[in-house]
XYZ file of C-alpha atoms in Angstrom:
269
model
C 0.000 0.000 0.000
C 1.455 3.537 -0.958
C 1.688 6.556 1.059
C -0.690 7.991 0.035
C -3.336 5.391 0.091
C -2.737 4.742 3.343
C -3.209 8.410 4.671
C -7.084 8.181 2.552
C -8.102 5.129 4.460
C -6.950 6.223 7.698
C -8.212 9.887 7.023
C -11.548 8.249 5.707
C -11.883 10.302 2.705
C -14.147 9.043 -0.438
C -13.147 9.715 -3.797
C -16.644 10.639 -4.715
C -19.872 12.188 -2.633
C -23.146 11.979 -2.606
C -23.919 15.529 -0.960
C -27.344 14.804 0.264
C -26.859 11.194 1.492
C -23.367 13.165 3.234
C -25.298 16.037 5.321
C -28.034 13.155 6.634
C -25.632 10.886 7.897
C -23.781 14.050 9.815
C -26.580 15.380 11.246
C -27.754 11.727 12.292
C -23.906 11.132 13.915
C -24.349 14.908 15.683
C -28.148 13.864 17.459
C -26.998 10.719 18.127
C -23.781 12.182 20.093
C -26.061 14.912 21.686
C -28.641 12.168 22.988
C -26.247 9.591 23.738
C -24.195 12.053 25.814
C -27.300 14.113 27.925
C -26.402 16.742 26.640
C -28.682 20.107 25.793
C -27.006 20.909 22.284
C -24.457 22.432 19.998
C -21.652 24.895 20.463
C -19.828 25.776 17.358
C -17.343 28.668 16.762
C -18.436 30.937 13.637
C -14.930 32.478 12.261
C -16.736 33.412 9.078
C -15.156 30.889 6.744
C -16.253 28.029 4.780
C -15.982 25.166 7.378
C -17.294 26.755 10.376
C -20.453 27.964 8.049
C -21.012 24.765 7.010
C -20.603 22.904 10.549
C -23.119 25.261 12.084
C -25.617 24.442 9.313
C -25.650 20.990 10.426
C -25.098 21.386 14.216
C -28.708 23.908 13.512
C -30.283 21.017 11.354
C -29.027 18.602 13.980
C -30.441 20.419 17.028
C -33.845 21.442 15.039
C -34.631 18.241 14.677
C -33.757 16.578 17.839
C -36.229 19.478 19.514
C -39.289 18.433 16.916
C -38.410 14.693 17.377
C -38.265 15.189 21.597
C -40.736 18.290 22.326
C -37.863 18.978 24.246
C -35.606 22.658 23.538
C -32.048 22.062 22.022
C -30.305 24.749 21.275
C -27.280 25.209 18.724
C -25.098 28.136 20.307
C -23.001 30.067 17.528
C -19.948 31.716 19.637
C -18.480 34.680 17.514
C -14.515 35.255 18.821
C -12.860 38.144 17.364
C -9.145 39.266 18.517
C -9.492 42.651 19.497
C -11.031 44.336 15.518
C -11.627 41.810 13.071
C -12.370 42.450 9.895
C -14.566 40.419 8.224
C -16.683 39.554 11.658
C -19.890 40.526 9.700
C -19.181 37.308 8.197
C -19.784 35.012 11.041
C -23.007 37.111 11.814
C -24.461 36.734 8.080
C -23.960 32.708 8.853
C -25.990 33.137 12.018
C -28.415 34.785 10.027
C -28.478 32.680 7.281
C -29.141 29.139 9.299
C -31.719 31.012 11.445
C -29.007 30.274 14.996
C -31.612 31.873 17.647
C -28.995 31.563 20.533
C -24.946 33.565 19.281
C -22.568 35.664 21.523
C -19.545 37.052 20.952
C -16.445 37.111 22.977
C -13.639 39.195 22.693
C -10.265 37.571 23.424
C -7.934 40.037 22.521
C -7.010 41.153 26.563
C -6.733 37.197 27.099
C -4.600 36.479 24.623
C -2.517 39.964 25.693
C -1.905 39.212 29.244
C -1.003 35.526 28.197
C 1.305 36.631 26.086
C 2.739 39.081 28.246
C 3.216 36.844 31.451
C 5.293 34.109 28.519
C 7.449 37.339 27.917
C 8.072 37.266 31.557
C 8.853 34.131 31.676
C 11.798 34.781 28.723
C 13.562 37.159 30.869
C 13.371 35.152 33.993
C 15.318 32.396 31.675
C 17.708 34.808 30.478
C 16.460 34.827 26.819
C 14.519 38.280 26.731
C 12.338 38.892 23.313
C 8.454 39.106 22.328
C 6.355 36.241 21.528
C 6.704 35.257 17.991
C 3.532 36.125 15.943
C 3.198 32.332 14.928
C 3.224 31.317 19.356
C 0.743 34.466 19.826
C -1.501 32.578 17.053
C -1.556 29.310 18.507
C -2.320 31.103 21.727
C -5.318 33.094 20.227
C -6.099 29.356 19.259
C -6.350 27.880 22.615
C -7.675 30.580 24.391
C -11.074 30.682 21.937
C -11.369 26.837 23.047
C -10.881 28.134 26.876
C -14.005 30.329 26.082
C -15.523 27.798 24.100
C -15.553 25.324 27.241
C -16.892 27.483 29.848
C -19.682 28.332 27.711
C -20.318 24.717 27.422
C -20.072 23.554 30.794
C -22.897 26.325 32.071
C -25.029 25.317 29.068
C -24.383 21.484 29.194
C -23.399 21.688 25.363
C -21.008 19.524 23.093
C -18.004 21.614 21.643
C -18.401 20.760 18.044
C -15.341 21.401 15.832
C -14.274 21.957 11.900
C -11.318 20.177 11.568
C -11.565 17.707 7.963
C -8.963 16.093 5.974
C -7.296 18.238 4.027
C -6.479 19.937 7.529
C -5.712 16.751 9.295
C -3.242 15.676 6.471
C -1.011 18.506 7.222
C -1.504 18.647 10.105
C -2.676 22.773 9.950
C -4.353 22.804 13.132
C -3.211 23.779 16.735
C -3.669 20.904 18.993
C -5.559 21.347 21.894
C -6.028 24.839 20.100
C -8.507 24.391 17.526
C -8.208 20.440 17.439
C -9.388 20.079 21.046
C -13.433 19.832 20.958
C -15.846 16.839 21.367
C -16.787 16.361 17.978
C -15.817 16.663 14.259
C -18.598 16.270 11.832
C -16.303 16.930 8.985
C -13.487 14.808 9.761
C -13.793 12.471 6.597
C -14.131 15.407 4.204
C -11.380 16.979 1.830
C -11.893 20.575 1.431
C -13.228 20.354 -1.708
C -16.171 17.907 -0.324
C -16.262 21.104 2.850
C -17.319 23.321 -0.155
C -19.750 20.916 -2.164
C -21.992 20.762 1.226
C -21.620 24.337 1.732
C -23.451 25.137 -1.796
C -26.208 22.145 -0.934
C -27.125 24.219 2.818
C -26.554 27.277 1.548
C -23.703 28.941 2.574
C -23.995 32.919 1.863
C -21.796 33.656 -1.587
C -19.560 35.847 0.420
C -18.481 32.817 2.703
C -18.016 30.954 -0.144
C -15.739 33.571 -2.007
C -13.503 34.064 1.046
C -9.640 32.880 0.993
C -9.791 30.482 3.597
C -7.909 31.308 6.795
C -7.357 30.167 10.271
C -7.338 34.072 11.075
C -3.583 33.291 13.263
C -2.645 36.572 12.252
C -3.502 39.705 9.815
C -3.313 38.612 6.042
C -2.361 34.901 6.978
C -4.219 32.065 4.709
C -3.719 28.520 4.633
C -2.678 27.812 1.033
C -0.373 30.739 1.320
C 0.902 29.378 4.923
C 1.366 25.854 3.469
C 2.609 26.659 -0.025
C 0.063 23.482 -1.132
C -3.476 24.537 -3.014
C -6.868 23.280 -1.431
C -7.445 21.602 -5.227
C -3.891 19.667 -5.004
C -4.632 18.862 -1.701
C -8.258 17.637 -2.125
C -7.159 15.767 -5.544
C -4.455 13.808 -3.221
C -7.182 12.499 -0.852
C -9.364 11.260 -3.766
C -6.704 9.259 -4.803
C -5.628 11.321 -8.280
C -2.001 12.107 -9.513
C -0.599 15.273 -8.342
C 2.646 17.530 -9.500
C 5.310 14.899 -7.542
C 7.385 18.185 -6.149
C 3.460 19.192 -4.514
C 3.122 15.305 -3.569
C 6.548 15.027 -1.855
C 5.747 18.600 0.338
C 1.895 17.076 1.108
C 3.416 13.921 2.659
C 6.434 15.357 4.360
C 3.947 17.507 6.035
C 1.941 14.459 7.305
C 4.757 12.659 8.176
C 6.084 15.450 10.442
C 2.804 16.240 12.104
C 1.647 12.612 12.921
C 1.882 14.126 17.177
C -0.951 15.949 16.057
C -3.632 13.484 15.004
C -2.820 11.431 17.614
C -4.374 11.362 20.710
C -2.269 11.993 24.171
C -0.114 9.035 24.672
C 0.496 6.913 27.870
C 2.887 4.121 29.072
């Protein structure tokens, strides 16, 4: 078995979709985790991209349906986390709007992430290696402290921390563990990017979602493919099994191969 078919079985990834049998099988695996769990619901992060659109349509469908089915109120909770000014937040409101999310809030977590950073700058000079926090730490702090936020806002609402991680992040491992890649459940694990986008257009995702550069939002003007150096298309055609440019190929797996610490979970002896 090659490389490369060895990272699509273990990442789960299908060559080929069927996009409605897809989004009734995730919203089945999302009530079935909410029931099985006694839990009241949903909590998903809305950054205003593609993947966090499309796992709050589901998590809305999902919790809809479990209140119709029960008589009993579930609730999907859309959490809105800006650092400080962002940009594009209008975004993550329009997706709130567009799946109808009754129950959003928005927390800031700019100070947080500030006086984190400032007590590891501390901590440099008390090791005798004074300097800032590099911009990439800072980002993998603003990472983990939106899943600190995330959590208490769970616990008081007795809600499941749904996350967006998929394939074609998984593969290279793009994702800050425990950061973004700490939650209780990924409804789009077994998806390539690609596949992300062909449910968006089925639930409909707003256009202007749909147009956006995708970005984890680390840091001002940062975007994945960019970050990476690897297209979304190259990477998707990889998980569907297809021939890629061998130089793209050789980068793709090296980055799996060096990240495999982050797919994994914590390990014991």
């Amino acid at each position: 078995m090659s490389l490369q078919q060895e990272i699509i079985e273990r990442l789960g990834v299908k060559p080929v979709i069927d996009v409605e049998e897809e989004v009734r099988k995730r919203v089945n695996f999302l009530k079935e985790y909410v029931k099985s769990s006694r839990t009241t619901g949903l909590l998903i992060a809305i950054s205003g991209g593609i993947d966090s659109a499309v796992a709050a349509a589901l998590c809305k469908r999902a919790t809809d349906e479990l209140t119709s089915e029960s008589g009993q109120p579930y609730m999907t909770l859309g959490v809105f986390q800006p650092y400080g000014q962002q940009e594009d937040i209008e975004h993550s409101y329009e997706v709130a709007k567009a799946f109808r999310l009754e129950h959003t809030a928005e927390t800031n977590i700019e100070e947080a992430v500030n006086e984190i950073a400032l007590e590891v700058e501390h901590s440099f000079k008390k090791i005798g290696k004074p300097r800032h926090i590099s911009h990439q730490g800072k980002g993998n702090v603003k990472a983990r402290t939106r899943m600190v936020v995330q959590y208490a806002l769970a616990f008081e609402f007795n809600l499941i921390v749904v996350g967006t991680d998929h394939a074609s992040e998984a593969i290279t491992g793009f994702y800050t563990k425990w950061g973004d890649g700490a939650v209780d459940i990924t409804p789009l694990s077994s998806l390539n990017k690609r596949q992300v986008r062909q449910l968006a257009a089925y639930l409909g995702v707003p256009q202007s979602i749909l147009d956006k550069a995708p970005s984890a939002g680390l840091w001002e003007g940062q975007t994945d493919e960019k970050e990476l150096g690897i297209s979304y298309d190259d990477n998707s055609d990889y998980l569907e099994g297809k021939e890629i440019d061998p130089a793209v190929k050789e980068r793709l797996e090296s980055f799996y191969l060096r990240t495999e610490h982050k797919r994994n979970p914590i390990p014991g002896i």
